[in-house]
Each structure stands twice: as C-alpha cells, then as structure tokens.
GROMACS .gro file of C-alpha atoms in nm:
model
  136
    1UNK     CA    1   0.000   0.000   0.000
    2UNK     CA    2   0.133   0.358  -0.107
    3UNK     CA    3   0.164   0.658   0.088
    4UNK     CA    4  -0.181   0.772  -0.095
    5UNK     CA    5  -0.377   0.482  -0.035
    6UNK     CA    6  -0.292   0.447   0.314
    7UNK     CA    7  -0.349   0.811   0.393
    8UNK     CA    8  -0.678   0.764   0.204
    9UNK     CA    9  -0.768   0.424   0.368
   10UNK     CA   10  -0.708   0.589   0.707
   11UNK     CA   11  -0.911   0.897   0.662
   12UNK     CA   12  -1.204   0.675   0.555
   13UNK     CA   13  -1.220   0.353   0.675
   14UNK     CA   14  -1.184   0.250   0.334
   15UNK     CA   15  -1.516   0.394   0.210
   16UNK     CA   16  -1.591   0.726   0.030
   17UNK     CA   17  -1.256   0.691  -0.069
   18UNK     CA   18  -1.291   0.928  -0.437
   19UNK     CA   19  -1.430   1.177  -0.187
   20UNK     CA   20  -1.118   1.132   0.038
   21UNK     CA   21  -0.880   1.177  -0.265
   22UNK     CA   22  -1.024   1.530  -0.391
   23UNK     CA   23  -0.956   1.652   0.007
   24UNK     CA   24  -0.605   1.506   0.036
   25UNK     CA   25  -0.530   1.667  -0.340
   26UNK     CA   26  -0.678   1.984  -0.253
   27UNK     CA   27  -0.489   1.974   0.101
   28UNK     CA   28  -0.166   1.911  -0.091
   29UNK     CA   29  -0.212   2.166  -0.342
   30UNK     CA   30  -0.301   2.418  -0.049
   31UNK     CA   31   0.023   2.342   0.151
   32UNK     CA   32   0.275   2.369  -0.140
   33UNK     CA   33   0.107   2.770  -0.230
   34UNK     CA   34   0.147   2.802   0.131
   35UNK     CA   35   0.534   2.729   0.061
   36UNK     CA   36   0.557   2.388   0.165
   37UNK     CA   37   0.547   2.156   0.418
   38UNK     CA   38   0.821   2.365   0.616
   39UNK     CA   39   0.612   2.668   0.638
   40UNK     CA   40   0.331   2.474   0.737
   41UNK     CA   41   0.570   2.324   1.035
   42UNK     CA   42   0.632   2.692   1.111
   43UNK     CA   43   0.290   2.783   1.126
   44UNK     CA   44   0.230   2.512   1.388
   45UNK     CA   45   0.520   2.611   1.586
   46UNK     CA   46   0.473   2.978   1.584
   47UNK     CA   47   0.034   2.902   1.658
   48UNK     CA   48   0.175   2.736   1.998
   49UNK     CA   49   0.108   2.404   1.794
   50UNK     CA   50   0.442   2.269   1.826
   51UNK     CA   51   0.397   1.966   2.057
   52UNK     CA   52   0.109   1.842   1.845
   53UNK     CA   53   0.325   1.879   1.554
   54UNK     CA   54   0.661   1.690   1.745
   55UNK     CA   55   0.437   1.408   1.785
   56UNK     CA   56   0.292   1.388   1.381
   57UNK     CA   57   0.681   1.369   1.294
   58UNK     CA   58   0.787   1.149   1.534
   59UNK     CA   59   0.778   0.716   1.556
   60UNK     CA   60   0.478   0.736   1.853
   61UNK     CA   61   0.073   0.813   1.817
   62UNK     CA   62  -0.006   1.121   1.694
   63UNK     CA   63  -0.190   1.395   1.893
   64UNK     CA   64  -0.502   1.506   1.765
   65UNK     CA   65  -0.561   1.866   1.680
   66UNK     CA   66  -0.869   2.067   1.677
   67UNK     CA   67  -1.037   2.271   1.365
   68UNK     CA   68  -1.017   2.603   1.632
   69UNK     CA   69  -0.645   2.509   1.650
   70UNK     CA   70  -0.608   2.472   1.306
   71UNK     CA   71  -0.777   2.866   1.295
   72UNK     CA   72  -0.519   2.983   1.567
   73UNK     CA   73  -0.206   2.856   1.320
   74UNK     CA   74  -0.354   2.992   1.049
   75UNK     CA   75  -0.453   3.300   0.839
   76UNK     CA   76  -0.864   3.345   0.794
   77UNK     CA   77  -0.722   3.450   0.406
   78UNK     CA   78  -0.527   3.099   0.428
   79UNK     CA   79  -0.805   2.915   0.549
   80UNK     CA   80  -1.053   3.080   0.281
   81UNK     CA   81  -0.802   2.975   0.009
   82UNK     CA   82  -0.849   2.619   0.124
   83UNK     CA   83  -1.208   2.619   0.126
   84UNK     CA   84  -1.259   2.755  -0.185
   85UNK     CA   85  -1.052   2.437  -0.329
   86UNK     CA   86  -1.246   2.223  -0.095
   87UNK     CA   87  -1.591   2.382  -0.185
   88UNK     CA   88  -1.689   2.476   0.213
   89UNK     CA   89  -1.647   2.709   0.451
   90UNK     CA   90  -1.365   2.832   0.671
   91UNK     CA   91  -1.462   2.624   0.913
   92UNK     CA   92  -1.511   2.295   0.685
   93UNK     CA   93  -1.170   2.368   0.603
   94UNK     CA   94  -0.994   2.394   0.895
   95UNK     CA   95  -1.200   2.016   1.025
   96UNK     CA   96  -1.078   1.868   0.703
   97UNK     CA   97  -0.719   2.023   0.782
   98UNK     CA   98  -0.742   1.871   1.151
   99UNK     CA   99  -0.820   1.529   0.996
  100UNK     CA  100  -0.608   1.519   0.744
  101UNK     CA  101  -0.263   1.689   0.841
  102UNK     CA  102  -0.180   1.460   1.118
  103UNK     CA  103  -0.148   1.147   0.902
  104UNK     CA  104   0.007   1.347   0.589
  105UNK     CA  105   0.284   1.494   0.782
  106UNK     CA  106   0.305   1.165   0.988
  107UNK     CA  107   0.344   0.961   0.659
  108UNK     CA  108   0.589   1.163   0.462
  109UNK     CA  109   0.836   1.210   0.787
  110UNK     CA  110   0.863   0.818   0.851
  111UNK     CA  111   1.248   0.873   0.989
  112UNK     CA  112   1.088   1.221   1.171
  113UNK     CA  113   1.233   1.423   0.905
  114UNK     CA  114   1.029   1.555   0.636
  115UNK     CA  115   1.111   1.353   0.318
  116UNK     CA  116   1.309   1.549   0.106
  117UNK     CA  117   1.052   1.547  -0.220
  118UNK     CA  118   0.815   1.689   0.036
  119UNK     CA  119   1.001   2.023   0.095
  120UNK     CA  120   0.902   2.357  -0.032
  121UNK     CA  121   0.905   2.274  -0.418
  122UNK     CA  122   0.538   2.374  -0.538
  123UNK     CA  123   0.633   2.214  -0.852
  124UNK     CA  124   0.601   1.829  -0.623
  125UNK     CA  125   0.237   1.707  -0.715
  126UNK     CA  126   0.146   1.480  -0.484
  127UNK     CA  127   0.175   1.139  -0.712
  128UNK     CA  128   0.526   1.272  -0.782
  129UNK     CA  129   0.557   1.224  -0.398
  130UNK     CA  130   0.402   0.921  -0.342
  131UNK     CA  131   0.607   0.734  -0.624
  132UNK     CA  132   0.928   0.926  -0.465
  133UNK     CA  133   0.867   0.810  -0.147
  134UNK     CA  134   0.764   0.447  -0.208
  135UNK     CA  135   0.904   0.361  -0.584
  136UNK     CA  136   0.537   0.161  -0.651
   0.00000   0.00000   0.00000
C-alpha cells in the first residue's frame, strides 16, 4: 500500500474513498502555495502548535488537533483559500485540515524528518511524492 492509499484508507475507513482523494489533493495543493510543508511546520510552531506537531513527525501516536487550532495557526485568508478548493467554509476547512494533516505529515516524515521530495518545491504534485517516497 502507497503513501496515498494508506493516507486515504485511514481517513475513511476504506469507504468514500474518491471523496477522500479530492480533500487530500486539494490539502496538498493548499500546503505547497502556502510554501511547503516547512512553512506549514512553522505555522504550527509559531500558533503554539508545536507539541502536536513533534508528535505527527515522530515514531509514537499522533496527537489530535482541533479545527479552532487549526484557525489559531492559520490565516482566515489561508483558510478561505483552502475552502474555496475544498468547496466549504472556513470552518469545513480547517475540520478537514485537523483530519487530514496529522497522518500526511506523519506519513511523509517516517524517519521524523520531512522527506526530502516533500520540501518547499510547489512544482512536487502529490503522485510525484508518493512514487518518490515508495518507488510503486
């Protein structure tokens, strides 16, 4: 199972996955006009998120994080941009965000370093990073 499929398979239980792909695509597109996974991480950090984000890049269980937290680490303008890919609201965005960021960042920092084909190059789509990461 690929990086994709297991992020998808988690966030749905295996159902609705179609649904589940347009989210994670949208969330990835989001994050690289952001500039990246790194200024994402320094989002977190500087939105007192940092311990919640430790645990996402480290080897235990990952600590859950709220859609309110989500809104403290980020811009209402970011958050808008999101939910206009996502088709919702500010606040749809920033629940999909808190579901779905934990397991992305968790999955492509499997050493607790951000995989290299992850970092700051809006140019990585994220099937370029999946095959990069896991050579299917």
């Amino acid at each position: 199972m690929g990086l994709l499929d297991s992020i998808v398979g988690s966030l749905t239980g295996g159902e609705g996955q179609q649904n589940s792909l347009s989210q994670l695509q949208a969330v990835w597109s989001w994050v690289q006009e952001q500039g990246g996974v790194e200024v994402l991480i320094q989002k977190f950090q500087q939105g007192g998120l940092g311990e919640i984000l430790s645990s996402w890049l480290s080897n235990g269980s990952n600590q859950s994080v709220s859609h309110n937290d989500i809104q403290s680490a980020f811009s209402q303008q970011d958050l808008q941009s999101l939910a206009d890919k996502l088709g919702t609201d500010v606040q749809g965005a920033s629940s999909t965000l808190s579901e779905i960021l934990p397991q992305l960042v968790d999955k492509i920092s499997p050493q607790g370093e951000v995989h290299p084909e992850a970092s700051g190059n809006a140019q990585n789509d994220l099937g370029s990073l999946v095959d990069s990461i896991f050579k299917r």
